[in-house]
Coordinates of C-alpha atoms in Angstrom, one line a residue:
Chain A
M1 CA 35.7 46.5 219.4
L2 CA 33.2 49.1 218.2
S3 CA 32.5 47.4 215.0
R4 CA 32.0 44.2 216.8
A5 CA 29.6 45.8 219.2
G6 CA 27.6 47.2 216.3
H7 CA 27.5 43.9 214.7
S8 CA 26.0 42.2 217.7
I9 CA 23.4 45.0 218.1
L10 CA 22.4 44.3 214.5
R11 CA 22.2 40.7 215.0
Q12 CA 20.0 41.1 218.1
A13 CA 17.8 43.6 216.3
R14 CA 17.3 41.1 213.4
T15 CA 16.4 38.3 215.8
Q16 CA 13.8 40.5 217.4
L17 CA 12.3 41.4 214.1
R18 CA 12.2 37.9 213.0
T19 CA 10.5 36.5 216.1
Q20 CA 8.0 39.2 216.7
A21 CA 7.0 40.0 213.1
G22 CA 5.8 43.4 214.0
P23 CA 7.1 46.8 215.2
T24 CA 9.7 46.3 218.0
P25 CA 8.2 47.3 221.3
V26 CA 9.9 50.1 223.1
A27 CA 10.7 47.9 226.1
S28 CA 13.2 45.9 224.1
L29 CA 15.2 49.0 223.2
S30 CA 16.8 48.8 226.6
A31 CA 17.7 45.2 225.9
L32 CA 19.3 46.3 222.7
A33 CA 21.3 49.1 224.4
R34 CA 22.8 46.7 226.9
L35 CA 25.3 44.5 225.1
L36 CA 25.5 40.9 225.9
S37 CA 29.0 39.8 226.9
S38 CA 29.7 36.4 228.5
L39 CA 32.5 35.2 230.7
A40 CA 33.3 31.5 230.4
V41 CA 35.1 30.3 233.5
L42 CA 37.6 27.6 232.3
E43 CA 39.2 24.9 234.5
Q44 CA 42.8 23.9 234.6
K45 CA 44.8 21.4 236.5
E46 CA 48.5 21.3 236.9
G47 CA 49.1 23.5 233.9
K48 CA 46.7 21.7 231.7
L49 CA 43.4 23.1 230.3
N50 CA 40.4 21.0 231.1
H51 CA 38.8 20.6 227.7
G52 CA 35.5 19.5 229.3
S53 CA 35.2 23.1 230.7
L54 CA 35.0 24.4 227.1
G55 CA 31.3 23.5 227.1
A56 CA 31.0 26.9 228.8
V57 CA 32.2 28.5 225.5
T58 CA 29.6 26.6 223.5
A59 CA 26.9 27.8 225.8
A60 CA 28.2 31.4 225.5
K61 CA 28.0 31.0 221.7
K62 CA 24.4 30.1 221.9
L63 CA 23.7 33.3 223.9
G64 CA 25.4 35.4 221.2
G65 CA 27.4 38.5 222.1
S66 CA 31.1 38.7 222.8
I67 CA 32.9 35.8 224.6
T68 CA 35.7 36.2 227.1
A69 CA 37.3 33.3 228.9
F70 CA 38.7 33.3 232.4
I71 CA 41.5 31.2 233.7
A72 CA 43.6 31.4 236.9
G73 CA 46.5 29.4 238.5
G74 CA 50.3 29.3 238.8
N75 CA 52.3 29.5 235.5
I76 CA 49.1 30.1 233.6
K77 CA 50.8 31.3 230.4
S78 CA 50.8 28.0 228.5
V79 CA 47.2 27.2 229.5
A80 CA 46.1 30.7 228.5
E81 CA 47.8 30.2 225.1
E82 CA 46.1 26.9 224.6
A83 CA 42.7 28.5 225.5
A84 CA 43.4 31.4 223.1
K85 CA 43.2 28.9 220.2
V86 CA 39.7 27.8 221.1
A87 CA 37.3 28.8 218.4
G88 CA 34.9 31.6 219.3
I89 CA 36.7 33.3 222.2
E90 CA 37.6 37.0 221.8
K91 CA 39.7 37.5 224.8
I92 CA 41.3 35.5 227.6
I93 CA 41.6 37.0 231.0
A94 CA 44.4 35.1 232.8
V95 CA 45.5 35.5 236.4
D96 CA 48.9 34.0 237.2
N97 CA 49.0 33.1 240.9
S98 CA 49.4 29.6 242.3
A99 CA 47.0 30.6 245.1
Y100 CA 44.2 29.7 242.7
D101 CA 45.6 26.3 241.6
K102 CA 43.1 24.3 243.7
G103 CA 40.1 26.5 242.9
L104 CA 39.4 27.2 246.6
P105 CA 36.3 29.4 246.5
E106 CA 37.4 31.5 249.5
N107 CA 39.9 33.3 247.3
Y108 CA 38.7 32.3 243.9
A109 CA 35.2 33.8 244.3
P110 CA 36.4 37.3 245.2
L111 CA 38.9 37.0 242.3
L112 CA 36.1 36.3 239.9
V113 CA 33.9 39.0 241.4
E114 CA 36.6 41.6 240.8
N115 CA 37.1 40.6 237.2
I116 CA 33.4 40.4 236.5
K117 CA 32.9 43.9 237.9
K118 CA 35.8 45.2 235.9
G119 CA 34.7 43.5 232.6
G120 CA 31.0 44.4 233.0
F121 CA 29.9 40.9 231.9
T122 CA 26.3 40.1 231.6
H123 CA 26.6 36.3 231.7
I124 CA 29.0 34.2 233.8
I125 CA 29.1 30.5 232.7
A126 CA 30.9 27.5 234.3
G127 CA 30.4 23.8 234.2
H128 CA 28.2 22.1 236.7
T129 CA 31.3 20.2 237.9
A130 CA 32.8 19.8 241.4
F131 CA 34.7 23.1 240.6
G132 CA 31.7 25.0 239.3
K133 CA 29.3 23.7 242.0
N134 CA 31.7 24.7 244.7
L135 CA 32.6 28.1 243.4
L136 CA 29.8 29.8 241.5
P137 CA 27.1 30.0 244.2
R138 CA 29.6 31.8 246.4
V139 CA 30.3 34.2 243.5
A140 CA 26.5 34.6 243.0
A141 CA 26.0 35.5 246.7
L142 CA 28.8 38.1 246.6
L143 CA 27.2 39.7 243.6
D144 CA 23.7 39.3 245.1
V145 CA 22.5 37.2 242.2
Q146 CA 20.2 34.1 242.2
Q147 CA 22.3 31.5 240.3
I148 CA 20.7 29.1 237.8
S149 CA 22.2 25.6 238.1
D150 CA 22.8 22.8 235.7
I151 CA 21.1 24.2 232.6
T152 CA 20.5 22.0 229.6
G153 CA 19.1 24.7 227.3
I154 CA 19.1 28.4 226.5
E155 CA 16.0 30.0 225.1
N156 CA 17.2 33.6 225.2
E157 CA 19.5 35.8 227.2
N158 CA 17.2 35.7 230.2
T159 CA 15.5 32.3 229.8
F160 CA 17.0 28.9 230.5
V161 CA 15.9 25.3 230.7
R162 CA 16.9 23.1 233.5
P163 CA 15.9 19.7 234.9
I164 CA 14.4 19.5 238.4
Y165 CA 13.3 16.6 240.6
A166 CA 16.0 14.3 239.5
G167 CA 15.2 15.0 235.8
N168 CA 11.5 14.1 236.3
A169 CA 10.5 17.5 235.2
I170 CA 12.0 20.2 233.0
A171 CA 11.6 23.8 234.1
T172 CA 11.9 26.9 231.9
V173 CA 13.0 29.8 234.1
E174 CA 13.5 33.5 233.5
S175 CA 16.0 35.5 235.5
S176 CA 15.5 39.2 236.3
D177 CA 19.0 39.6 237.7
E178 CA 21.3 42.1 236.0
I179 CA 24.0 39.5 235.8
K180 CA 23.2 35.9 235.0
I181 CA 25.3 33.3 236.8
I182 CA 24.9 29.9 235.2
T183 CA 26.3 26.4 235.5
I184 CA 25.8 24.1 232.5
R185 CA 25.3 20.4 232.2
G186 CA 28.3 19.1 230.3
T187 CA 26.3 16.5 228.4
A188 CA 24.0 19.2 227.0
F189 CA 26.8 21.5 225.7
A190 CA 29.7 19.8 223.9
A191 CA 33.1 21.3 224.3
A192 CA 34.0 24.0 221.8
A193 CA 36.6 23.2 219.2
A194 CA 40.1 23.6 220.6
E195 CA 41.5 25.0 217.3
G196 CA 40.7 27.8 215.0
G197 CA 40.6 30.7 217.4
S198 CA 43.0 33.5 218.1
A199 CA 42.0 35.3 221.2
S200 CA 44.0 38.1 222.8
I201 CA 45.4 37.4 226.3
E202 CA 45.0 40.0 229.0
E203 CA 46.1 39.9 232.6
G204 CA 43.2 40.0 235.0
V205 CA 43.0 41.9 238.3
D206 CA 44.2 40.0 241.3
P207 CA 42.7 41.1 244.7
K208 CA 44.9 38.6 246.5
I209 CA 42.4 37.7 249.2
E210 CA 43.8 35.3 251.7
S211 CA 41.9 32.0 251.7
H212 CA 40.5 30.8 255.0
T213 CA 40.9 27.3 253.7
E214 CA 43.9 25.2 253.0
W215 CA 44.1 22.4 250.5
V216 CA 45.6 19.3 252.0
S217 CA 45.6 16.4 249.5
E218 CA 43.6 14.5 247.0
D219 CA 43.0 10.9 246.1
L220 CA 41.8 10.5 242.6
A221 CA 40.9 7.1 241.1
K222 CA 43.4 6.4 238.3
S223 CA 42.2 4.6 235.2
D224 CA 43.2 4.1 231.6
R225 CA 39.6 3.9 230.7
P226 CA 37.7 6.8 229.1
D227 CA 36.4 9.5 231.5
L228 CA 32.9 8.5 232.7
A229 CA 31.3 11.9 232.1
T230 CA 32.4 12.2 228.5
A231 CA 32.8 8.6 227.3
G232 CA 31.0 7.4 224.1
K233 CA 30.1 4.1 225.8
V234 CA 29.4 3.3 229.4
V235 CA 28.9 0.0 231.1
S236 CA 27.4 0.2 234.5
G237 CA 26.8 -2.4 237.2
G238 CA 24.5 -2.5 240.2
R239 CA 23.6 -4.4 243.3
G240 CA 23.1 -7.5 241.2
L241 CA 26.9 -7.9 241.0
K242 CA 27.0 -9.0 244.6
S243 CA 30.6 -8.2 245.5
K244 CA 33.5 -6.1 244.5
E245 CA 35.4 -9.2 243.2
E246 CA 32.4 -10.1 241.0
F247 CA 32.0 -6.5 239.9
D248 CA 35.6 -6.4 238.7
R249 CA 35.5 -9.9 237.2
I250 CA 32.3 -9.4 235.2
M251 CA 32.2 -5.7 234.4
L252 CA 35.9 -4.8 233.7
P253 CA 36.3 -7.3 230.7
L254 CA 33.0 -6.0 229.2
A255 CA 34.2 -2.4 229.5
D256 CA 37.5 -3.4 227.8
A257 CA 35.8 -5.3 225.0
L258 CA 33.7 -2.1 224.3
G259 CA 36.3 0.5 225.1
A260 CA 33.8 1.9 227.5
A261 CA 34.0 3.8 230.8
I262 CA 32.7 2.1 233.9
G263 CA 29.8 3.4 236.0
A264 CA 27.8 2.1 238.9
S265 CA 24.5 2.5 240.7
R266 CA 24.3 4.0 244.2
A267 CA 23.6 0.6 245.6
A268 CA 26.8 -0.8 244.1
V269 CA 28.8 2.1 245.4
D270 CA 27.3 2.0 248.9
S271 CA 28.1 -1.7 249.1
G272 CA 31.7 -1.0 248.2
Y273 CA 31.6 -2.8 244.8
A274 CA 32.8 0.3 243.0
D275 CA 34.4 3.7 243.8
N276 CA 32.2 6.7 244.7
S277 CA 33.4 8.6 241.8
L278 CA 31.8 6.1 239.4
Q279 CA 28.2 6.7 240.7
V280 CA 25.7 7.6 237.9
G281 CA 22.6 9.3 239.0
Q282 CA 21.0 12.4 240.6
T283 CA 23.7 12.7 243.2
G284 CA 26.5 11.3 241.1
K285 CA 27.5 11.8 237.5
V286 CA 25.1 12.6 234.7
V287 CA 26.1 10.8 231.5
A288 CA 24.6 10.7 228.0
P289 CA 26.8 8.3 225.9
Q290 CA 26.0 6.7 222.6
L291 CA 25.5 3.4 224.5
Y292 CA 24.7 2.8 228.1
L293 CA 24.8 -0.9 228.9
C294 CA 23.8 -1.8 232.4
A295 CA 23.7 -5.1 234.3
G296 CA 22.1 -5.8 237.7
I297 CA 20.5 -2.3 238.0
S298 CA 16.8 -2.1 238.7
G299 CA 16.4 1.5 237.5
A300 CA 15.4 3.6 240.5
I301 CA 14.4 7.2 239.5
Q302 CA 17.6 8.6 241.1
H303 CA 19.6 6.4 238.8
L304 CA 17.6 7.1 235.7
A305 CA 18.2 10.8 236.4
G306 CA 21.9 10.3 235.5
M307 CA 21.6 8.2 232.3
K308 CA 18.2 8.5 230.6
D309 CA 19.5 10.9 228.0
S310 CA 21.8 8.2 226.7
K311 CA 21.3 7.5 223.0
V312 CA 20.8 3.8 223.3
I313 CA 20.2 2.0 226.6
A314 CA 20.7 -1.7 227.0
A315 CA 19.9 -3.6 230.1
I316 CA 20.5 -7.1 231.5
N317 CA 18.5 -8.0 234.6
K318 CA 17.0 -11.2 235.9
D319 CA 13.8 -9.4 237.1
A320 CA 11.5 -9.0 234.0
D321 CA 9.5 -6.3 235.8
A322 CA 12.5 -4.1 236.7
P323 CA 11.8 -0.4 235.9
I324 CA 15.0 -0.3 233.8
F325 CA 13.2 -2.2 231.1
Q326 CA 10.7 0.7 230.7
V327 CA 13.5 2.9 229.4
A328 CA 15.8 0.4 227.8
D329 CA 16.0 0.2 224.0
V330 CA 17.2 -3.4 224.3
G331 CA 16.4 -5.5 227.3
L332 CA 17.6 -9.0 228.1
V333 CA 16.0 -10.9 231.0
G334 CA 18.6 -13.3 232.4
D335 CA 21.2 -13.9 235.0
L336 CA 24.0 -11.4 234.5
F337 CA 26.6 -13.9 235.7
D338 CA 25.9 -15.9 232.5
K339 CA 24.8 -13.2 230.1
V340 CA 27.5 -10.6 230.6
P341 CA 30.5 -13.0 230.1
E342 CA 28.8 -14.4 227.0
L343 CA 28.3 -10.9 225.7
T344 CA 31.9 -10.0 226.4
E345 CA 33.1 -13.1 224.5
K346 CA 30.9 -12.4 221.5
L347 CA 31.9 -8.8 221.4
K348 CA 35.5 -9.7 221.3
K349 CA 35.0 -11.6 218.1
Chain B
M1 CA 38.7 24.9 270.8
S2 CA 35.4 26.8 270.8
A3 CA 32.3 24.8 271.8
L4 CA 30.2 24.0 268.8
R5 CA 27.0 25.8 268.2
I6 CA 25.7 23.8 265.2
L7 CA 23.0 25.1 263.0
V8 CA 21.3 22.5 260.7
P9 CA 18.9 23.8 258.1
V10 CA 16.5 21.2 256.9
K11 CA 14.0 21.2 254.1
R12 CA 10.6 19.5 253.6
V13 CA 10.5 18.0 250.1
I14 CA 8.5 15.3 248.3
D15 CA 9.7 11.9 249.5
Y16 CA 12.6 10.7 247.4
A17 CA 10.8 7.5 246.5
V18 CA 7.8 9.3 245.0
K19 CA 7.7 9.9 241.3
P20 CA 6.9 13.6 240.8
R21 CA 4.1 14.6 238.5
V22 CA 3.7 17.8 236.7
N23 CA 0.4 19.6 237.5
K24 CA -2.2 20.2 234.8
A25 CA -1.4 23.9 234.3
Q26 CA 2.3 23.0 233.7
T27 CA 3.4 25.5 236.3
A28 CA 4.9 23.2 239.0
I29 CA 5.0 19.7 240.4
E30 CA 1.8 18.5 242.0
T31 CA 2.4 18.5 245.8
N32 CA -1.1 18.0 247.1
G33 CA -1.7 14.7 248.8
V34 CA 1.9 13.6 248.0
K35 CA 4.1 12.1 250.7
H36 CA 6.7 14.6 252.0
S37 CA 9.8 13.9 254.1
M38 CA 13.0 15.5 255.2
N39 CA 15.5 16.1 252.3
P40 CA 17.8 13.0 252.5
F41 CA 20.9 15.1 252.5
D42 CA 19.6 17.1 255.5
E43 CA 19.2 13.9 257.5
L44 CA 22.9 13.3 257.0
S45 CA 23.6 16.8 258.5
I46 CA 21.5 16.1 261.6
E47 CA 23.1 12.7 262.0
E48 CA 26.6 14.0 261.7
S49 CA 25.9 16.8 264.3
V50 CA 24.6 14.2 266.7
R51 CA 27.5 11.9 266.2
I52 CA 30.0 14.7 266.8
R53 CA 28.3 15.2 270.2
E54 CA 28.0 11.4 271.0
K55 CA 31.6 10.6 270.0
K56 CA 33.0 13.7 271.6
S57 CA 35.0 14.2 268.4
A58 CA 35.2 17.9 268.7
P59 CA 37.7 19.0 271.4
G60 CA 35.5 21.9 272.5
G61 CA 32.4 19.7 272.7
V62 CA 28.9 20.5 271.3
E63 CA 27.0 23.2 273.1
E64 CA 23.9 23.1 271.0
I65 CA 22.3 21.6 267.8
L66 CA 19.7 23.8 266.4
A67 CA 17.5 22.6 263.6
F68 CA 16.0 25.2 261.3
S69 CA 13.5 25.2 258.4
A70 CA 11.7 27.8 256.3
G71 CA 8.5 26.6 254.7
P72 CA 4.8 25.7 255.2
T73 CA 3.4 24.9 258.7
K74 CA 3.8 21.2 257.9
S75 CA 7.6 21.7 258.0
Q76 CA 7.3 21.4 261.8
D77 CA 6.9 17.6 261.1
I78 CA 10.5 17.4 259.8
L79 CA 11.8 19.6 262.6
R80 CA 10.2 17.2 265.1
T81 CA 12.0 14.4 263.2
A82 CA 15.3 16.3 263.5
M83 CA 14.7 16.7 267.2
A84 CA 13.9 13.1 267.6
M85 CA 17.2 12.3 265.9
G86 CA 19.0 14.5 268.5
A87 CA 18.7 18.2 267.7
D88 CA 18.1 20.2 270.9
R89 CA 15.5 22.7 269.6
S90 CA 14.3 24.2 266.4
L91 CA 13.2 27.3 264.6
L92 CA 10.5 27.4 261.9
V93 CA 10.1 30.4 259.6
E94 CA 6.5 29.9 258.6
M95 CA 5.6 30.7 255.0
K96 CA 2.2 30.8 253.3
D97 CA 1.1 28.0 251.0
G98 CA 2.6 28.5 247.6
E99 CA 5.3 30.8 249.0
D100 CA 8.9 29.7 248.9
L101 CA 12.4 31.0 248.9
E102 CA 15.1 30.8 246.4
P103 CA 18.6 29.6 247.6
L104 CA 19.8 33.2 247.8
G105 CA 16.8 34.1 250.0
V106 CA 17.4 31.1 252.2
A107 CA 21.1 32.0 252.5
K108 CA 20.3 35.6 253.5
L109 CA 17.8 34.3 256.1
L110 CA 20.3 31.8 257.4
Q111 CA 22.9 34.5 257.7
K112 CA 20.6 36.4 260.1
V113 CA 19.9 33.2 262.1
V114 CA 23.7 32.5 262.4
E115 CA 24.2 36.0 263.7
K116 CA 21.4 35.8 266.2
E117 CA 22.1 32.3 267.4
K118 CA 25.9 32.8 267.4
S119 CA 26.3 29.5 265.4
N120 CA 29.9 28.6 264.5
L121 CA 29.2 25.6 262.3
V122 CA 26.5 25.1 259.8
F123 CA 25.8 21.7 258.3
L124 CA 23.6 21.7 255.1
G125 CA 22.8 19.1 252.6
K126 CA 24.7 19.4 249.4
Q127 CA 21.4 19.9 247.5
S128 CA 17.7 19.5 247.9
I129 CA 16.2 16.7 245.8
D130 CA 13.4 18.9 244.5
D131 CA 15.1 22.0 243.0
D132 CA 18.5 20.3 242.6
A133 CA 20.2 23.7 242.8
G134 CA 23.1 22.9 245.1
Q135 CA 23.7 26.5 246.1
T136 CA 22.5 27.4 249.6
G137 CA 25.6 26.3 251.6
Q138 CA 28.1 28.0 249.3
M139 CA 26.0 31.2 249.2
L140 CA 25.7 31.3 253.0
A141 CA 29.5 30.8 253.3
G142 CA 30.0 33.7 250.8
L143 CA 27.6 36.0 252.7
L144 CA 29.3 35.3 256.0
G145 CA 32.8 35.3 254.6
W146 CA 33.4 31.8 256.2
S147 CA 35.3 28.8 255.0
Q148 CA 33.3 26.3 253.1
A149 CA 33.7 22.6 252.5
T150 CA 31.2 21.0 250.1
Q151 CA 30.1 17.4 249.5
A152 CA 31.7 16.2 252.7
S153 CA 32.2 12.5 253.1
K154 CA 34.3 12.8 256.3
V155 CA 34.6 15.5 258.9
E156 CA 37.4 15.6 261.6
F157 CA 38.1 18.1 264.3
K158 CA 41.7 19.2 265.2
D159 CA 43.0 21.5 267.8
G160 CA 42.9 25.2 267.3
D161 CA 39.4 25.3 265.7
I162 CA 40.7 23.4 262.6
V163 CA 38.3 21.2 260.8
E164 CA 39.6 18.8 258.2
V165 CA 37.0 17.7 255.6
T166 CA 37.2 15.0 252.9
K167 CA 35.2 16.1 250.0
E168 CA 33.7 14.1 247.1
V169 CA 35.0 15.6 243.8
D170 CA 35.0 14.5 240.2
G171 CA 37.2 11.5 240.0
G172 CA 37.8 10.9 243.7
T173 CA 38.2 12.8 246.9
D174 CA 39.9 16.0 248.1
V175 CA 40.9 17.0 251.6
V176 CA 40.7 20.6 252.8
R177 CA 41.4 22.2 256.1
G178 CA 39.2 25.0 257.2
K179 CA 38.9 26.9 260.5
L180 CA 35.8 27.6 262.5
P181 CA 33.4 29.2 261.9
M182 CA 32.6 27.2 258.9
V183 CA 29.9 25.9 256.5
I184 CA 29.9 22.2 255.5
T185 CA 27.6 20.6 253.0
T186 CA 27.0 16.8 253.3
D187 CA 27.3 14.1 250.7
L188 CA 25.6 10.7 250.8
R189 CA 28.8 8.9 251.9
L190 CA 29.1 10.9 255.1
N191 CA 27.1 8.6 257.4
E192 CA 24.0 6.5 257.7
P193 CA 21.2 8.4 259.4
R194 CA 19.5 6.7 262.3
Y195 CA 15.8 6.0 262.7
A196 CA 14.3 7.8 265.6
S197 CA 13.1 5.5 268.3
L198 CA 9.5 5.8 269.7
Q199 CA 11.0 7.0 272.9
S200 CA 13.0 9.7 271.2
I201 CA 10.0 10.8 269.2
M202 CA 8.0 11.2 272.4
K203 CA 10.8 13.2 273.9
A204 CA 11.1 15.4 270.9
K205 CA 7.5 16.5 271.4
K206 CA 8.7 18.3 274.6
K207 CA 11.6 20.1 272.8
K208 CA 11.2 23.7 271.9
L209 CA 10.0 24.7 268.4
E210 CA 9.9 28.4 267.9
K211 CA 7.9 29.9 265.1
S212 CA 8.5 33.2 263.3
T213 CA 7.9 34.8 259.9
L214 CA 10.1 36.1 257.2
G215 CA 9.2 39.7 258.2
D216 CA 10.4 39.0 261.8
W217 CA 13.9 38.5 260.3
G218 CA 13.8 41.5 258.0
V219 CA 14.5 39.4 254.9
D220 CA 13.1 40.2 251.5
G221 CA 11.8 37.1 249.9
T222 CA 11.3 38.6 246.4
K223 CA 12.2 36.1 243.7
R224 CA 14.8 36.8 241.0
V225 CA 13.9 33.8 238.9
K226 CA 10.5 33.1 237.6
T227 CA 9.3 29.7 236.5
L228 CA 7.6 30.1 233.2
K229 CA 6.8 26.5 232.6
V230 CA 7.3 23.0 233.9
I231 CA 6.8 20.0 231.7
E232 CA 7.4 16.3 231.8
P233 CA 10.5 15.2 230.0
P234 CA 9.9 13.5 226.7
P235 CA 9.1 9.9 227.6
R236 CA 11.5 7.2 226.6
Q237 CA 9.9 4.2 225.0
G238 CA 11.3 0.9 226.1
G239 CA 12.3 -0.9 222.9
G240 CA 11.2 -4.3 224.1
K241 CA 13.1 -7.4 225.0
V242 CA 15.3 -9.8 223.2
D243 CA 15.7 -13.5 223.9
D244 CA 19.4 -13.9 224.1
V245 CA 22.8 -12.4 223.9
D246 CA 22.9 -12.7 220.1
G247 CA 19.6 -10.9 219.8
M248 CA 21.1 -8.1 222.0
I249 CA 24.2 -7.7 219.8
S250 CA 22.2 -7.6 216.6
K251 CA 19.7 -5.1 218.0
L252 CA 22.6 -2.9 219.2
K253 CA 24.1 -3.1 215.8
E254 CA 20.8 -2.2 214.2
L255 CA 20.6 0.9 216.5
G256 CA 24.1 1.9 215.5
A257 CA 25.4 1.6 219.1
L258 CA 28.0 -1.0 218.2

């Protein structure tokens, strides 16, 4: 532990020297004295590690300093062992208690707070997922910290980059809180490699706070298609599809031909053409696949917020003036009811 | 069941249909002369509260719906809208131009309001469309030690102060059961907000709007997070159009997307 600490001080000192090219100011001595140590909050479900949550480890690596991962739930041993193999993690803190299985913030937040206090972590990182969004602000309030949500970049241990106004502006913000509580945008921090590590596993403290809330049930859309948030290709349909039947008839074969996940605009979701969980945009999922192919979507700013970091955007729309064509790398003006099936057929060949 | 004393915090933000522009100094978004409205998620909170009263869906009934905002004097416009939609009265914590609160500050202020007004249900939007933080409701629930249900798409009241909430989560929905007092944040699917009729707008002018300042509540508004810079995202260049499906396929191949 000591040698490791010394190592990170050295590395920080070197970075300081390099960037400032002059004598290190006295003020930064305190920063050197305080070691950076991150806690990556991992997600699990029914005894399986959520690999998407390993983006938190990647973010922690960018910060530098030691990395501990946190995981809680019933029969957590195998999940902890799986997480221990993730490259870059020094230590896993595992809390074995099925009361944390559903990630209810009423008891999970106090649990995290106790473990954060005990471990003296400087940075707490989780994904900006349903779990992280629900939990971390509660943790932040209990620790009297102003959280920084949905970051897409790290400049240094205090300074972070995050989109605001539906991605229409990018803010660089600096936190003066002692502990930084951060959620990260999954598309900006790829999951850390699940192999190559050998972390120690330690039992965390368990305050066993009674939850005021009871989990009742869930209804998750089942699909054999790739997960929307992490898929390499996404095909997305909008209001132009006109009905659920047409959405399924036109978009599903295209998705199959490409091996793509399916997304939808808010208009398509509101009209009942597609499930809520497929919505791409400011208030839905944020995706950044290699290919985003959309049909019948005009390209409102709320939708663009969820997909404009895609590598290649292709659009089919009958309105040549639709705003989607201003961001599309490839645009085709035409009736999607002709063009999409034709595209599907030609892609199959 | 306890009668509901609902608190609905609302925020004045740049209208959702306006494309925000970064100011010349690259310090913030230009807000002068730009259309502002109530944060869309907050409209859902007001609508839901009013529906609970109208449909008598809570066994204990609705005693009061209080709309609240902290912001510039102009925030009274959105409080009037909230009252026109059915809120009974409102509170405005007036702030100077250029002054604003972080979610943690808002949560601390709301905690005081909840205590003073004896609220037992707080409906907040899941996020404001300007800062996109998505924190205030969860922070408030944490400070109060209350149950929380975020991203609600359905809210049902049961006997014994039980509230069952269907939440939008990654991949589908989740149902949780909390107990009053409680904090709920609203998702787009919860309802469709009404338009206030002219008659209700006229009536809202007679409803009580009480003003105060941050100092009156004893809340420290010091910021923990400083914005160093705000920039426009790198613009995306539209790559132009192709004539047919074959053109699209060959262009996609050329770009390495296929």
